């Protein structure tokens, strides 16, 4: 990449923000400049980047002048509040929140699946939900060979999905329980340490929570399959930063397990992890810090002749958020598409 890009990270002090910093450095992103933005309470602090201490600035109306790409990871309300300013400044916002994902004018992008959807962006590109990204990377290669008709997925979601503070709270809860004290519940409605519970987002009239509907609607949009049948059950589990998913796929005709394994062995963004003799398959502890989505335990569904089952794990902060955003930024540079196109926000 010969083009040098001026980048700002909005929400630089959060779990995803600090991961973005690490990825920009390790992937040698072609930076002309880097600006770290956060709330007033973080202004004046510093973060290390390539051996230098970068000052964190409080975001304001002038923050996005002379910026080409804004990597936004400060939550939906913050993204909505600053989107118009960012776009009108001439920058492209790659947004990690859910604020614009289902906006028909905003591309929802997983580079391994629909990279060309960035071509018509109008200043905002949405990063999908973490569970949707991990699922899509794993099943898209199979869908390309034989169209998937139905997806049933159960997620086992780590604390990192609720942010850095939630991760620390799980540690505090574990210690409190071991000490026979009442565990704190500030980030979650219930203790997560030594426990699990269905995802605590609002539930609709059909009994599906918001997190589950994100998987349904976002997968359909990314796959450009509005009629794809998807059912999700999302569960919080006491893991720090890697999500797991149990996936059942239904096709119109049988799909060979051997063929599926061959496809996933060479699929971009996927690492096949299977040792049947040792009963060793993807685990969150192995996925933590990895770029790839670990996939394994691929088997025939004994209840349906056209069904396949698989298990996956992926780092929620990395591929589920920060890495996917940086990959989108790399796409923009490669395609010479940096800059806004005046979206309606």
Coordinates of C-alpha atoms in Angstrom, one line a residue:
X1 CA 0.0 0.0 0.0
X2 CA 1.7 3.2 -1.2
X3 CA -1.0 5.6 -0.2
X4 CA -0.5 7.2 3.3
X5 CA -3.7 7.6 5.3
X6 CA -4.6 10.0 8.1
X7 CA -6.5 7.9 10.7
X8 CA -8.4 8.8 13.9
X9 CA -9.6 6.2 16.4
X10 CA -12.8 7.3 18.1
X11 CA -13.0 5.5 21.4
X12 CA -9.3 4.9 21.6
X13 CA -9.2 3.9 25.3
X14 CA -11.7 1.0 25.1
X15 CA -10.9 -2.7 24.6
X16 CA -11.5 -2.5 20.8
X17 CA -9.7 0.9 20.6
X18 CA -6.5 -0.4 22.1
X19 CA -6.7 -3.5 19.9
X20 CA -7.0 -1.2 16.9
X21 CA -3.8 0.5 17.9
X22 CA -2.0 -2.9 18.1
X23 CA -3.3 -4.0 14.7
X24 CA -2.4 -0.8 12.9
X25 CA 1.1 -1.3 14.1
X26 CA 1.5 -5.0 13.6
X27 CA -0.1 -5.0 10.1
X28 CA 2.0 -2.0 9.1
X29 CA -1.0 0.1 8.0
X30 CA 0.2 3.0 5.8
X31 CA -0.3 5.8 8.3
X32 CA 0.4 9.4 7.5
X33 CA -0.9 10.4 10.9
X34 CA -2.9 8.9 13.8
X35 CA -5.2 10.8 16.2
X36 CA -6.6 9.2 19.4
X37 CA -10.0 10.5 20.4
X38 CA -12.1 9.7 23.5
X39 CA -14.3 11.4 26.1
X40 CA -13.3 14.4 28.3
X41 CA -12.4 12.1 31.2
X42 CA -9.7 10.4 29.1
X43 CA -8.3 13.5 27.5
X44 CA -4.7 14.2 28.4
X45 CA -3.8 10.5 29.0
X46 CA -1.4 8.7 26.6
X47 CA -1.3 5.4 24.8
X48 CA 1.8 3.7 23.4
X49 CA 2.1 3.3 19.7
X50 CA 5.2 2.0 18.0
X51 CA 7.3 3.0 21.0
X52 CA 5.8 6.5 21.1
X53 CA 3.3 8.0 23.6
X54 CA 0.3 9.4 21.8
X55 CA -1.8 12.0 23.5
X56 CA -5.6 11.3 23.8
X57 CA -7.7 14.2 22.8
X58 CA -11.3 15.0 23.8
X59 CA -13.5 14.6 20.7
X60 CA -14.9 17.9 19.4
X61 CA -16.3 19.5 16.2
X62 CA -12.8 20.0 14.8
X63 CA -11.4 16.6 15.6
X64 CA -12.1 15.1 12.1
X65 CA -10.5 17.9 10.0
X66 CA -7.5 16.5 8.0
X67 CA -8.6 12.9 8.7
X68 CA -9.2 10.3 6.0
X69 CA -10.6 7.4 8.0
X70 CA -12.3 7.3 11.4
X71 CA -12.3 3.9 13.2
X72 CA -15.3 4.4 15.5
X73 CA -15.6 2.2 18.5
X74 CA -17.3 4.2 21.2
X75 CA -20.8 2.9 21.0
X76 CA -23.9 3.6 19.0
X77 CA -24.9 6.9 20.6
X78 CA -21.5 8.3 20.0
X79 CA -21.4 7.1 16.4
X80 CA -24.7 8.7 15.7
X81 CA -23.7 11.9 17.4
X82 CA -20.6 12.4 15.3
X83 CA -21.4 10.7 12.0
X84 CA -22.6 13.8 10.2
X85 CA -19.5 15.8 11.4
X86 CA -17.2 13.0 10.2
X87 CA -18.8 12.6 6.8
X88 CA -19.0 16.4 6.2
X89 CA -15.3 16.7 7.1
X90 CA -14.5 14.4 4.2
X91 CA -13.6 11.3 6.1
X92 CA -14.9 7.8 5.9
X93 CA -16.3 6.3 9.1
X94 CA -15.8 2.6 9.7
X95 CA -18.3 2.1 12.5
X96 CA -18.1 -0.8 15.0
X97 CA -21.5 -0.1 16.6
X98 CA -24.9 -1.2 15.5
X99 CA -26.0 2.3 14.7
X100 CA -26.0 2.1 10.9
X101 CA -25.7 -1.7 10.1
X102 CA -29.2 -2.1 8.8
X103 CA -29.3 1.3 6.9
X104 CA -29.8 0.3 3.3
X105 CA -27.3 3.1 2.2
X106 CA -24.6 1.7 4.5
X107 CA -22.5 -1.3 3.4
X108 CA -22.2 -4.0 6.1
X109 CA -18.8 -5.6 5.4
X110 CA -16.8 -8.7 6.1
X111 CA -13.9 -8.5 3.8
X112 CA -13.7 -12.3 3.3
X113 CA -17.3 -12.3 2.2
X114 CA -18.4 -9.1 0.4
X115 CA -15.4 -6.8 -0.2
X116 CA -16.9 -5.2 -3.3
X117 CA -19.8 -3.8 -1.2
X118 CA -17.4 -1.0 -0.1
X119 CA -17.3 0.3 -3.7
X120 CA -20.5 2.3 -3.3
X121 CA -20.0 3.6 0.2
X122 CA -21.2 7.1 1.0
X123 CA -19.0 7.9 3.9
X124 CA -20.1 5.3 6.4
X125 CA -19.2 1.6 6.4
X126 CA -20.6 -0.6 9.2
X127 CA -18.7 -3.4 11.0
X128 CA -21.1 -6.3 11.7
X129 CA -21.8 -7.7 15.1
X130 CA -19.0 -9.9 16.5
X131 CA -21.1 -13.1 16.4
X132 CA -22.2 -12.4 12.9
X133 CA -18.7 -11.9 11.6
X134 CA -17.4 -15.1 13.1
X135 CA -20.3 -17.1 11.8
X136 CA -20.1 -15.6 8.3
X137 CA -16.4 -16.2 7.9
X138 CA -16.9 -19.9 8.8
X139 CA -20.0 -20.7 6.7
X140 CA -19.6 -18.4 3.7
X141 CA -17.1 -20.8 1.9
X142 CA -19.6 -23.6 2.2
X143 CA -22.5 -21.4 1.0
X144 CA -20.4 -20.6 -2.1
X145 CA -20.3 -24.2 -3.1
X146 CA -23.9 -25.1 -2.2
X147 CA -26.4 -22.5 -1.0
X148 CA -27.3 -22.8 2.7
X149 CA -31.1 -22.9 3.2
X150 CA -31.2 -22.7 7.0
X151 CA -28.9 -21.8 9.9
X152 CA -29.5 -22.6 13.5
X153 CA -26.8 -21.2 15.8
X154 CA -26.2 -21.1 19.5
X155 CA -23.6 -18.7 20.8
X156 CA -21.4 -18.8 23.9
X157 CA -20.4 -15.2 24.2
X158 CA -17.5 -13.8 26.3
X159 CA -17.5 -10.9 28.6
X160 CA -15.4 -8.8 26.2
X161 CA -18.5 -8.2 24.1
X162 CA -19.6 -5.8 26.9
X163 CA -16.3 -4.0 27.1
X164 CA -13.1 -3.9 29.0
X165 CA -14.8 -3.0 32.3
X166 CA -17.0 -6.1 32.0
X167 CA -13.9 -8.3 31.6
X168 CA -12.5 -6.9 34.8
X169 CA -15.8 -7.4 36.5
X170 CA -15.9 -11.1 35.8
X171 CA -12.5 -11.4 37.5
X172 CA -13.8 -9.5 40.5
X173 CA -16.9 -11.7 40.6
X174 CA -14.8 -14.8 40.6
X175 CA -12.7 -13.7 43.5
X176 CA -15.7 -12.5 45.4
X177 CA -17.5 -15.8 45.0
X178 CA -14.3 -17.7 46.1
X179 CA -14.2 -15.4 49.1
X180 CA -17.9 -16.0 49.9
X181 CA -18.7 -12.4 49.2
X182 CA -21.5 -10.9 47.1
X183 CA -20.2 -10.5 43.5
X184 CA -20.5 -7.1 41.9
X185 CA -23.0 -6.7 39.0
X186 CA -22.4 -3.4 37.3
X187 CA -21.7 -4.5 33.8
X188 CA -24.2 -7.4 33.8
X189 CA -27.6 -7.9 35.4
X190 CA -26.4 -11.1 37.0
X191 CA -23.1 -12.7 38.1
X192 CA -21.3 -14.1 35.1
X193 CA -18.4 -15.8 36.9
X194 CA -19.2 -19.5 37.5
X195 CA -22.5 -18.9 35.7
X196 CA -24.2 -18.2 32.3
X197 CA -27.4 -16.6 31.2
X198 CA -29.2 -15.8 27.9
X199 CA -28.0 -12.6 26.4
X200 CA -29.4 -9.6 28.3
X201 CA -30.5 -7.4 25.4
X202 CA -34.2 -6.5 25.0
X203 CA -36.5 -9.3 23.9
X204 CA -39.0 -8.8 21.1
X205 CA -42.6 -10.1 20.8
X206 CA -41.4 -13.4 19.2
X207 CA -39.1 -14.1 22.2
X208 CA -35.8 -13.3 20.4
X209 CA -33.4 -10.8 22.0
X210 CA -31.8 -8.0 20.1
X211 CA -28.4 -9.8 19.9
X212 CA -30.1 -12.8 18.3
X213 CA -31.9 -10.6 15.7
X214 CA -28.6 -8.9 14.9
X215 CA -27.4 -12.3 13.8
X216 CA -30.5 -13.0 11.7
X217 CA -30.7 -9.6 9.9
X218 CA -27.0 -9.0 9.5
X219 CA -26.2 -12.4 8.1
X220 CA -29.0 -11.9 5.5
X221 CA -27.7 -8.5 4.5
X222 CA -24.0 -9.6 4.2
X223 CA -24.9 -12.7 2.3
X224 CA -27.4 -10.8 0.1
X225 CA -29.9 -13.5 0.9
X226 CA -33.0 -11.7 2.5
X227 CA -34.9 -15.0 2.7
X228 CA -32.2 -17.0 4.4
X229 CA -33.7 -18.8 7.4
X230 CA -31.7 -18.1 10.5
X231 CA -32.5 -18.8 14.1
X232 CA -30.1 -17.8 16.9
X233 CA -29.8 -18.4 20.7
X234 CA -27.2 -16.1 22.3
X235 CA -25.8 -16.9 25.7
X236 CA -23.3 -15.1 27.9
X237 CA -20.6 -17.4 29.4
X238 CA -17.7 -16.8 31.8
X239 CA -15.0 -16.5 29.2
X240 CA -12.9 -13.3 28.9
X241 CA -12.6 -12.5 25.2
X242 CA -13.3 -15.3 22.7
X243 CA -16.8 -16.3 21.5
X244 CA -17.8 -19.8 20.6
X245 CA -20.7 -20.9 18.4
X246 CA -22.5 -24.2 17.7
X247 CA -23.8 -24.1 14.1
X248 CA -26.3 -26.4 12.3
X249 CA -26.6 -25.9 8.6
X250 CA -29.3 -27.2 6.3
X251 CA -28.8 -27.5 2.5
X252 CA -31.1 -28.6 -0.3
X253 CA -29.1 -31.9 -0.7
X254 CA -26.4 -33.7 1.3
X255 CA -23.1 -31.9 1.8
X256 CA -20.1 -34.2 2.2
X257 CA -18.3 -33.8 5.5
X258 CA -15.0 -34.6 3.7
X259 CA -15.8 -31.9 1.1
X260 CA -16.7 -29.3 3.8
X261 CA -13.5 -30.0 5.6
X262 CA -11.4 -29.6 2.4
X263 CA -13.2 -26.3 1.7
X264 CA -12.6 -24.9 5.2
X265 CA -9.0 -26.1 5.3
X266 CA -8.1 -23.5 2.7
X267 CA -10.8 -20.8 3.4
X268 CA -9.6 -17.2 4.0
X269 CA -9.7 -16.2 7.7
X270 CA -10.4 -19.8 8.8
X271 CA -8.1 -22.3 10.6
X272 CA -9.4 -25.9 10.8
X273 CA -8.8 -27.4 14.3
X274 CA -9.7 -31.1 14.6
X275 CA -8.1 -34.0 16.4
X276 CA -10.8 -36.6 16.7
X277 CA -8.6 -39.1 18.6
X278 CA -7.8 -36.6 21.3
X279 CA -11.3 -35.0 21.3
X280 CA -9.5 -31.7 20.6
X281 CA -11.5 -29.0 18.8
X282 CA -11.6 -25.1 18.9
X283 CA -11.5 -23.6 22.4
X284 CA -11.8 -19.9 23.4
X285 CA -8.4 -20.2 25.1
X286 CA -6.8 -21.1 21.8
X287 CA -8.7 -18.5 19.8
X288 CA -7.7 -15.6 22.1
X289 CA -5.3 -13.3 20.3
X290 CA -5.7 -15.1 17.0
X291 CA -6.8 -13.5 13.7
X292 CA -8.4 -16.6 12.4
X293 CA -11.8 -18.1 13.2
X294 CA -11.1 -21.6 14.5
X295 CA -13.5 -24.2 13.1
X296 CA -13.8 -27.9 13.8
X297 CA -16.0 -30.8 14.9
X298 CA -17.5 -30.9 11.4
X299 CA -20.0 -33.7 11.2
X300 CA -23.1 -35.0 9.5
X301 CA -26.3 -34.1 11.3
X302 CA -27.8 -37.5 12.1
X303 CA -31.3 -36.0 12.4
X304 CA -31.3 -34.6 8.8
X305 CA -29.7 -36.0 5.6
X306 CA -29.0 -32.5 4.3
X307 CA -27.6 -31.2 7.5
X308 CA -24.0 -30.3 8.7
X309 CA -22.9 -29.3 12.1
X310 CA -19.7 -27.5 13.1
X311 CA -18.2 -25.7 16.1
X312 CA -16.2 -22.4 16.0
X313 CA -14.3 -20.1 18.2
X314 CA -13.0 -16.6 17.5
X315 CA -11.5 -13.7 19.3
X316 CA -14.4 -11.2 19.9
X317 CA -12.1 -8.2 20.2
X318 CA -9.9 -9.1 17.2
X319 CA -11.8 -10.6 14.3
X320 CA -15.1 -9.9 15.9
X321 CA -14.4 -6.2 16.0
X322 CA -11.0 -4.5 15.6
X323 CA -9.4 -6.7 12.9
X324 CA -12.5 -6.6 10.7
X325 CA -12.5 -2.8 10.9
X326 CA -8.8 -2.6 10.0
X327 CA -9.3 -5.0 7.1
X328 CA -12.1 -2.7 5.8
X329 CA -9.7 0.2 6.0
X330 CA -7.1 -1.8 4.1
X331 CA -9.7 -2.5 1.4
X332 CA -10.5 1.2 1.1
X333 CA -6.8 2.0 0.6
X334 CA -6.3 -0.8 -1.9
X335 CA -9.4 0.3 -3.9
X336 CA -8.5 4.0 -3.6
X337 CA -11.9 4.7 -1.9
X338 CA -10.8 6.7 1.0
X339 CA -13.0 9.7 1.7
X340 CA -16.7 10.4 2.3
X341 CA -19.5 10.6 -0.2
X342 CA -22.0 12.5 1.9
X343 CA -24.2 9.9 3.3
X344 CA -27.6 10.8 4.7
X345 CA -27.3 10.5 8.5

